[in-house]
Every structure is written in C-alpha cells, then in structure tokens.
CSV table of C-alpha atoms in Angstrom, one decimal:
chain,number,residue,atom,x,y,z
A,1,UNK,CA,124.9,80.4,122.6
A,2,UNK,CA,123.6,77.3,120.2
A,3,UNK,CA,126.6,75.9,117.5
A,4,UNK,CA,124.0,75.2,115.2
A,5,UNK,CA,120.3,75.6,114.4
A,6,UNK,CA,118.0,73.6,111.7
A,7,UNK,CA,115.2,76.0,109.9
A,8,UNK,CA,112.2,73.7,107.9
A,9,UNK,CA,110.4,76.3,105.9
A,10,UNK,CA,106.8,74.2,106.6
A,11,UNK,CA,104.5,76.8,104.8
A,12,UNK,CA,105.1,79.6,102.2
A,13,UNK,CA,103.8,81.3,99.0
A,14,UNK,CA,105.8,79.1,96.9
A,15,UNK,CA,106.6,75.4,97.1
A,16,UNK,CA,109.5,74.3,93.9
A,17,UNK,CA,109.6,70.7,95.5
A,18,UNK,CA,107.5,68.0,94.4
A,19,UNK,CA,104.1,67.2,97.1
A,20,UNK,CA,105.1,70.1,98.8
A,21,UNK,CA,102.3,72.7,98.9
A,22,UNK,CA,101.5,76.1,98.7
A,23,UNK,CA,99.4,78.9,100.5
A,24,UNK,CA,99.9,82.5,101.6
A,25,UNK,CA,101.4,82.3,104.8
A,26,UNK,CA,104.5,81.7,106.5
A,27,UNK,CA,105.6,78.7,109.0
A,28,UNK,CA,109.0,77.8,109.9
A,29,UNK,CA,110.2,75.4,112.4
A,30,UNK,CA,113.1,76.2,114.7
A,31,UNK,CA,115.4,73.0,115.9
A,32,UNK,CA,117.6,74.0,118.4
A,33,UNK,CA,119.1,70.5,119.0
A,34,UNK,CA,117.5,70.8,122.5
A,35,UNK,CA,113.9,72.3,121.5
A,36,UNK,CA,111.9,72.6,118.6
A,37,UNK,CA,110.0,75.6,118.3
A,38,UNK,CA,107.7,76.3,115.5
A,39,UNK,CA,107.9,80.1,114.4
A,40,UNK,CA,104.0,81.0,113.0
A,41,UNK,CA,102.0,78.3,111.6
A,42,UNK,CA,100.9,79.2,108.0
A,43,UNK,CA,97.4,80.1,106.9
A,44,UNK,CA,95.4,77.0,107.9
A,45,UNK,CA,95.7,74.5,104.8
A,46,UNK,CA,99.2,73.6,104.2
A,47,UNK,CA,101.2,73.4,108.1
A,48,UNK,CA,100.4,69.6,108.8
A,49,UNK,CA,100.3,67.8,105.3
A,50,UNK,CA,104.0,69.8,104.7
A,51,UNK,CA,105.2,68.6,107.7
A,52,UNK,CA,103.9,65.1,106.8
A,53,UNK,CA,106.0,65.6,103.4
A,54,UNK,CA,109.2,66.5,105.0
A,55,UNK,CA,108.5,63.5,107.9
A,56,UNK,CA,109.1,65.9,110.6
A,57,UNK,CA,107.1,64.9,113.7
A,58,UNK,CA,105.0,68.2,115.1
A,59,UNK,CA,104.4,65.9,118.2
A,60,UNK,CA,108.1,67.0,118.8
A,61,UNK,CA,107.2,70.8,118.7
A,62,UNK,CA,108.2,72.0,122.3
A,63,UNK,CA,106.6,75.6,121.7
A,64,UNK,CA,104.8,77.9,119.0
A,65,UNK,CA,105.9,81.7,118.6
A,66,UNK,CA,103.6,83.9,116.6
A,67,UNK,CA,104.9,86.7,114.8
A,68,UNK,CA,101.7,88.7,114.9
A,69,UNK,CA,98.0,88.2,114.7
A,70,UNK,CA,97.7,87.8,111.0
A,71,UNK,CA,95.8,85.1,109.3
A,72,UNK,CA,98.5,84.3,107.0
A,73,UNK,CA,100.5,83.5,110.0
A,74,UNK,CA,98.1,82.1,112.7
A,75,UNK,CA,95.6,79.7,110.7
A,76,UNK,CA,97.6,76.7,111.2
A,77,UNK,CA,97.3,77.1,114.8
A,78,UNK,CA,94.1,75.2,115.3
A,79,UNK,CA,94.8,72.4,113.4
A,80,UNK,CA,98.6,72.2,114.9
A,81,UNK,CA,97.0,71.9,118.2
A,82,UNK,CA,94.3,69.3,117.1
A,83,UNK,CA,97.0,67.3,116.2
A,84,UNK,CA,99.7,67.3,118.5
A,85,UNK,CA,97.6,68.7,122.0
A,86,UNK,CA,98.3,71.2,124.5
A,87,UNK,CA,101.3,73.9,124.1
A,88,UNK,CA,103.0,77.0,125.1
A,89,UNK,CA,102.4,79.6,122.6
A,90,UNK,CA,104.4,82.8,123.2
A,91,UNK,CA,103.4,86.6,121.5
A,92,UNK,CA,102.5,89.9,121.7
A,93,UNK,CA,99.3,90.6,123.3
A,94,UNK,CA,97.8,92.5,120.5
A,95,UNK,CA,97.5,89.7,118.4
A,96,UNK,CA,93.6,89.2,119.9
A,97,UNK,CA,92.3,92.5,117.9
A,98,UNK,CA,90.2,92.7,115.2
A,99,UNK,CA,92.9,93.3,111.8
A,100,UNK,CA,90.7,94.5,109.0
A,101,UNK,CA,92.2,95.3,105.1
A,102,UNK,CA,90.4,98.3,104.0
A,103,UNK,CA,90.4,99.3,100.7
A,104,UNK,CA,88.7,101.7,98.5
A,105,UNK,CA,85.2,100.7,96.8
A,106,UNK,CA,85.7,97.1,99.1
A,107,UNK,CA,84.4,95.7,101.7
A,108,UNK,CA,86.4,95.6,104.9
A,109,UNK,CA,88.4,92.4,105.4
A,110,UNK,CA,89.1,90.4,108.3
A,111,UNK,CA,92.4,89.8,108.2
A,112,UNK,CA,93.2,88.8,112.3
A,113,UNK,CA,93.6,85.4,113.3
A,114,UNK,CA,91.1,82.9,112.3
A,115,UNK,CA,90.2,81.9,116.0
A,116,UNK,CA,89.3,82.8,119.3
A,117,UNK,CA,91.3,82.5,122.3
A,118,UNK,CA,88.7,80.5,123.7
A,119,UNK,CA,88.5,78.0,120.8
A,120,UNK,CA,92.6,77.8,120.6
A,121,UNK,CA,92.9,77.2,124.6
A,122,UNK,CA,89.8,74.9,124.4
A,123,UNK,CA,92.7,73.0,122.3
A,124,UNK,CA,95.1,73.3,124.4
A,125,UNK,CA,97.1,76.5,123.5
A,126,UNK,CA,99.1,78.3,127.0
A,127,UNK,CA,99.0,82.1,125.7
A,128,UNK,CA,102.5,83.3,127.3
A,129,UNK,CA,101.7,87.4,126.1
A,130,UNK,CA,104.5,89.9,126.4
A,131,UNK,CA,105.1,93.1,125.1
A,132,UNK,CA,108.8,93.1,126.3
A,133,UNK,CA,111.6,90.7,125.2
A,134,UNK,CA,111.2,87.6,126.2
A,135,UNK,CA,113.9,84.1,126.3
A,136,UNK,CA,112.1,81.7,125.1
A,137,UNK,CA,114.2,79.2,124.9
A,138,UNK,CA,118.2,78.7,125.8
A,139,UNK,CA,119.6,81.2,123.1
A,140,UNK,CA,116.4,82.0,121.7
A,141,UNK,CA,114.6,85.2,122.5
A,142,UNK,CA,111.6,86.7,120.9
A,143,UNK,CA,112.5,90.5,120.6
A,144,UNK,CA,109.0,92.1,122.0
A,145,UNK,CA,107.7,95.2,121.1
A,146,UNK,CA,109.9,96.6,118.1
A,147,UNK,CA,111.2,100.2,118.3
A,148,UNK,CA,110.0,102.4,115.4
A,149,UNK,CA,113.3,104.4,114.8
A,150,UNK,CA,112.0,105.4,111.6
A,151,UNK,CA,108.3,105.8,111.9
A,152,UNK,CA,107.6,106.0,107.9
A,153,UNK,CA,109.1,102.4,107.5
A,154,UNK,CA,106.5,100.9,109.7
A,155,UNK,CA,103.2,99.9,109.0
A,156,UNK,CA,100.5,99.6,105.9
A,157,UNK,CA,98.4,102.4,105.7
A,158,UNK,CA,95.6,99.5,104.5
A,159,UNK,CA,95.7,98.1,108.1
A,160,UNK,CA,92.6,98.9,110.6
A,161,UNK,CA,91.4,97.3,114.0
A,162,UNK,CA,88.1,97.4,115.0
A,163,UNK,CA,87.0,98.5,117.8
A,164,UNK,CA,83.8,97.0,120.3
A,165,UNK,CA,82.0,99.3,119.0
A,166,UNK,CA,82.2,98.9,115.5
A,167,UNK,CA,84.3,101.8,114.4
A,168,UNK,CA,87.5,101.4,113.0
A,169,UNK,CA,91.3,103.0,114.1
A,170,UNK,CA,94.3,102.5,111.9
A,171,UNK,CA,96.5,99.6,113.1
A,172,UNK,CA,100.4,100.2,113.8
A,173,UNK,CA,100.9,96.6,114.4
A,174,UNK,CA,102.5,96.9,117.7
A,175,UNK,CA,102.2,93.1,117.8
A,176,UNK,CA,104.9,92.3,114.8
A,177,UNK,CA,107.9,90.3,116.6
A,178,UNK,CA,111.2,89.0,114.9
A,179,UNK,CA,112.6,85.9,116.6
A,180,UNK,CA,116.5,86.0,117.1
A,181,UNK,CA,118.8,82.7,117.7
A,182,UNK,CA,121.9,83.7,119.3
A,183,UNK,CA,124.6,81.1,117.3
A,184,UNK,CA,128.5,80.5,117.8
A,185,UNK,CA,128.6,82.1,114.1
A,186,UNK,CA,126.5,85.5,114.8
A,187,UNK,CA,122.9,86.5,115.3
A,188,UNK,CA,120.0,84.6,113.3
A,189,UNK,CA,116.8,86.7,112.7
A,190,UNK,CA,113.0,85.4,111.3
A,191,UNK,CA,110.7,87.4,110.5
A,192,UNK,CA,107.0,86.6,110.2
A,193,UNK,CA,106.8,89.9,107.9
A,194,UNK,CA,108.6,92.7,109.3
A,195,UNK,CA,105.5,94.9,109.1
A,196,UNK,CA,107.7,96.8,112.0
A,197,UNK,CA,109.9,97.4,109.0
A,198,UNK,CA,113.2,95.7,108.4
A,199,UNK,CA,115.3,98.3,109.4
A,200,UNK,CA,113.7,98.9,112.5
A,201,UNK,CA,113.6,95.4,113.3
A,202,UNK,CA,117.2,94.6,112.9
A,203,UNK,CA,118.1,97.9,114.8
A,204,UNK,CA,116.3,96.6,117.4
A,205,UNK,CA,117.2,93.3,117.2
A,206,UNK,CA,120.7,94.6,117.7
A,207,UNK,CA,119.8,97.1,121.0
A,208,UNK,CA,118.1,93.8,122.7
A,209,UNK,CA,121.1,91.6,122.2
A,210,UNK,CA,123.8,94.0,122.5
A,211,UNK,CA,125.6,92.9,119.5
A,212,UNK,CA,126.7,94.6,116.8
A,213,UNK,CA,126.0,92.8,113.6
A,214,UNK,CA,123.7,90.3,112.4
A,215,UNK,CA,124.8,87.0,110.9
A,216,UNK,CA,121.5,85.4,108.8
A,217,UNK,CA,118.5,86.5,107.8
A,218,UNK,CA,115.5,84.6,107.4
A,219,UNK,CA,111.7,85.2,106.3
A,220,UNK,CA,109.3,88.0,105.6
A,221,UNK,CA,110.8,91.4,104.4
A,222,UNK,CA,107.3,93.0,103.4
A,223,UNK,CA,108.8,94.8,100.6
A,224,UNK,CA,106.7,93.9,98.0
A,225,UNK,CA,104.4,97.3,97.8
A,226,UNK,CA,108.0,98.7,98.2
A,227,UNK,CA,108.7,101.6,95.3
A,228,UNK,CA,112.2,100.6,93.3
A,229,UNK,CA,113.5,104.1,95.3
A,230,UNK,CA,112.3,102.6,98.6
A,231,UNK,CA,113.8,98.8,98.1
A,232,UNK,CA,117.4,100.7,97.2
A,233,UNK,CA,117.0,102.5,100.0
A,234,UNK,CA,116.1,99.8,102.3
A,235,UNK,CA,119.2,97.5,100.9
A,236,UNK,CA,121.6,100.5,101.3
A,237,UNK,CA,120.5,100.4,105.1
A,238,UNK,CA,120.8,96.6,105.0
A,239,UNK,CA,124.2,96.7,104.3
A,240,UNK,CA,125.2,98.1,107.6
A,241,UNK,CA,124.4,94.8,109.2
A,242,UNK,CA,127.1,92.7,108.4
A,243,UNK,CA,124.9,90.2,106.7
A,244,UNK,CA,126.6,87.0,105.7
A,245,UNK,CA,123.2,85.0,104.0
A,246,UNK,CA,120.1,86.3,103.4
A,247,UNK,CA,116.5,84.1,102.8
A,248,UNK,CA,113.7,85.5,102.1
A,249,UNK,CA,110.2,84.5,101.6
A,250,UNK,CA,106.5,85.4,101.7
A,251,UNK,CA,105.8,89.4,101.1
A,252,UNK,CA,109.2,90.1,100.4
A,253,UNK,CA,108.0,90.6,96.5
A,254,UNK,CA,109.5,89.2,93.4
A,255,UNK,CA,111.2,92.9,92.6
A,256,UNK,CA,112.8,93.1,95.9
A,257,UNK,CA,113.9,89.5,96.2
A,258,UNK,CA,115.4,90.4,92.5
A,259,UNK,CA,116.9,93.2,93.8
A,260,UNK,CA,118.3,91.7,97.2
A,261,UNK,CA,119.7,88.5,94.8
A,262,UNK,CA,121.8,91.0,92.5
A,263,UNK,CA,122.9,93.1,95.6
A,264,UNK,CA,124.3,89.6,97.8
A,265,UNK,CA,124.5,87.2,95.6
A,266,UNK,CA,125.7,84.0,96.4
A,267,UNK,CA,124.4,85.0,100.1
A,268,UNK,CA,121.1,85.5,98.9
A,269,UNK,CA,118.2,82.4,98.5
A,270,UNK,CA,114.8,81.7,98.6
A,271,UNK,CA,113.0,80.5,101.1
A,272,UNK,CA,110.2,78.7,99.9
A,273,UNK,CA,108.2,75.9,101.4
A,274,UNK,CA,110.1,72.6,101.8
A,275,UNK,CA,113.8,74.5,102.0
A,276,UNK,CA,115.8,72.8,105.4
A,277,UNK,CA,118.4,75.3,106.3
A,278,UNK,CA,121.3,74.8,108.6
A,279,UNK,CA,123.1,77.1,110.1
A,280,UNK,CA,127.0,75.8,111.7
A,281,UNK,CA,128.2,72.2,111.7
A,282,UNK,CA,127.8,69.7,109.0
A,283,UNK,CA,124.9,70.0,106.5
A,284,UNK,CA,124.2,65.4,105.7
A,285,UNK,CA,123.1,64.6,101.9
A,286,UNK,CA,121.8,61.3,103.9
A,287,UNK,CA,119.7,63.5,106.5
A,288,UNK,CA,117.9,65.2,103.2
A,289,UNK,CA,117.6,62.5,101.3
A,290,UNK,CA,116.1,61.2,104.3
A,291,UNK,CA,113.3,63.5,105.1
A,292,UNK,CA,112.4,63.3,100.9
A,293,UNK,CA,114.0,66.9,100.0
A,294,UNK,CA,114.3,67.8,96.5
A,295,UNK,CA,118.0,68.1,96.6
A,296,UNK,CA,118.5,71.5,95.1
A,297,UNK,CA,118.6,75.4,97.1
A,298,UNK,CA,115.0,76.5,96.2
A,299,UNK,CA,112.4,74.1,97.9
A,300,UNK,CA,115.5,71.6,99.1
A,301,UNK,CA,118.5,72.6,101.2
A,302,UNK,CA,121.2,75.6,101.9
A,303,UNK,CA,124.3,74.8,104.2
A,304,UNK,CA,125.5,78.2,105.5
C-alpha cells in the first residue's frame, strides 16, 4: 500500500495551460515514488513535446500500461520508445486486432493501434499480455479482463474488428483495462475510457481488490454519446462508491462532465493535459512552479 502517488495528465483533448498541447487521446503518467509507469501514451503528436513542457524525464518511465488497443491511446507508443529505448509494456492481448469505426454511408475506419507489434518490439517494446489481473508494480495492479455485470453498459455498437479474411464481427472490447493504485487513503482508479462501462469497471475493480469503496477517480468515463436519462443513471450508480474526488477527461463529454461537476462538486475537476495531481502527503507550490505549471486546477495542479 503506496502513501502517496503523483498523476501528470501528458496528453488529452484539452490543454488550458500555456505550450501545453492538445490531441484526442489520453496519456497519464503514474509516479509511485519507487516507479514511474506511464498509463497509455496519447494519439501520436502530443506525448513527448508535453512531457518536454512539464520537464518530466520519460527516460525515467520504468513501464507503459495500455488501456486498450485504440489509437487515441496507443499512438504515442512509437515515438515514446524511439526516445527513451527498450521497455515492458503490459495489456490485454486483444489490443493486436483490427478496431474499425463503422458508420452509415462511411467508409470503415481504422481505429486499432497505429503499429505493428513487429515495428513496436523492433523499438524495443517487452509485450507482457494478460487477460487476468496482473501486479504490475508494488501497489499497482492492472485489473485484466473486466466483468460485464451489466452487459447494455458495455460497448459502442460503432465498434468492429476485422477479421483475416476481410469480413467484419462487432467488437466488445474485451481488451479495455482500468489501472488501480492501492493508497493509505483508499483505492485510485484510471481509466483509458471505460469502454467496459464505468459501472462495470468499478464493480470490478472492487471484486479484484477485495475492497469496498473506491477513493479517486481518474480519466476516461466514455459518457459523452451518453443520453441525459443514461448519465443520471450512471451518477446514481456512481454514488455507491464512496467517491471522495473525481477527474475526468477525454470521452467523458462536456454534458456528463457538467452533470458529474453539479452532482460532486468541490470533488469534481478536469483533467486536462498539463494537470499534476497528487494524491496523500504534501502538494509543493515550489515543485509546480518548478516543472512550469500554470498554477490554477484545470491544466495546473489539484492536491487531494
């Protein structure tokens, strides 16, 4: 059990803070005080010149965990690896198939991960693949395979994979992983984009761990296609939880992030590119004034 963890939102849709930039995607790194671990690496553009914003050193990342094998999520993974060299990178098998976005009158999309294995291992990436939980560090554990206690939360119906042969099958997105950080103050959760469904995620999150609430939440919600009905829904759940702060980010939606803000609010921020978050001990103005963070809550710092 950690005392205290840093989070460095290094990519998102949204970047307040001046130089810091912007893409579709999601990249957060985890300091542990013992390992740094960087949890999905953006969508290609914005991983490395962030980081070189913020002055944090991805030389010093001990391990990459993807979420799942979106592009959004696994772009930056070629150019992380060009840059710092060889490293353990821990997921779900599934994140290898072909994701399409189909959509009427369109063209299928490819939507999987921007690289092959071959290329990513030619750069030095050690696939460690499991379906099941997996520790992958002291106190943190990636949760595996999530449970889908309620089947109709789960999913996009615009989400295929295509097979060899050409044809496409719809895709459940077996491969979408929370990562859970187990502190002195309660459970921390980040999600790349909870395409397992929040719900689910957190239920599981709490079967894996054997505890019964959850302290934080961080990351992608993916209630932005979410009807008003289904958001109210999905908060009324929430509240079971016990959560203390919620930060949420990516396809979380502008509604739902409204509608999560008025339901928790002081607990409730965003998490946008450039916001450091630190969860137990002492949060140091020096320390962001330090690494060049706007000093504000969006885009700068939260002290939970």
């Amino acid at each position: 059990m950690l005392k205290q963890v840093t989070i460095t939102t290094l990519a998102e849709n949204t970047a307040p803070g001046p130089g810091v930039l912007a893409e579709h995607g999601l990249s957060m790194l985890v300091d542990t005080g013992r390992e740094k671990i960087l949890f999905d690496t953006g969508g290609e553009h914005t991983l490395l010149p962030n980081a070189g914003k913020l002055k944090v050193n991805l030389a010093e990342v001990d391990k990459v965990v993807l979420s799942h094998g979106h592009f959004d999520h696994t772009g930056g993974l070629l150019p992380f690896l060009a840059a710092r060299g060889g490293c353990p990178v821990f997921a779900h098998p599934g994140i290898f198939a072909r994701k399409y976005k189909l959509a009427k009158d369109r063209q299928p999309e490819y939507v999987g991960i921007p690289w092959t294995r071959e290329e990513l291992e030619q750069k030095g990436a050690v696939f460690h693949l499991s379906e099941g939980p997996v520790e992958v560090a002291p106190g943190v554990i990636l949760t595996g395979q999530v449970k889908r206690y309620q089947p109709d939360e789960a999913g996009d119906h615009s989400f295929y994979e295509q097979s060899p042969g050409g044809s496409f099958h719809k895709d459940y997105l077996f491969d979408d992983l929370a990562l859970v950080v187990r502190l002195e103050a309660g459970l921390l959760v980040l999600l790349g984009c909870a395409h397992s469904g929040l719900i689910n995620t957190l239920r599981h999150v709490l079967e894996i761990t054997g505890e019964a609430q959850i302290y934080a939440l961080m990351g992608g919600t993916h209630l932005k296609e979410a009807s008003p009905e289904q958001v109210e829904e999905t908060l009324d759940h929430l509240a079971a939880f016990g959560l203390q702060k919620i930060g949420v980010s990516h396809c979380t939606g502008f509604a739902a992030s409204a509608a999560l803000a008025r339901r928790y609010g002081s607990r409730f921020f965003l998490n946008n590119a450039g916001t450091v978050t630190k969860i137990g001990g002492y949060y140091s103005e020096k320390f962001a004034e330090n690494q060049g963070i706007p000093a504000n809550t969006q885009g700068g710092k939260v002290k939970i």
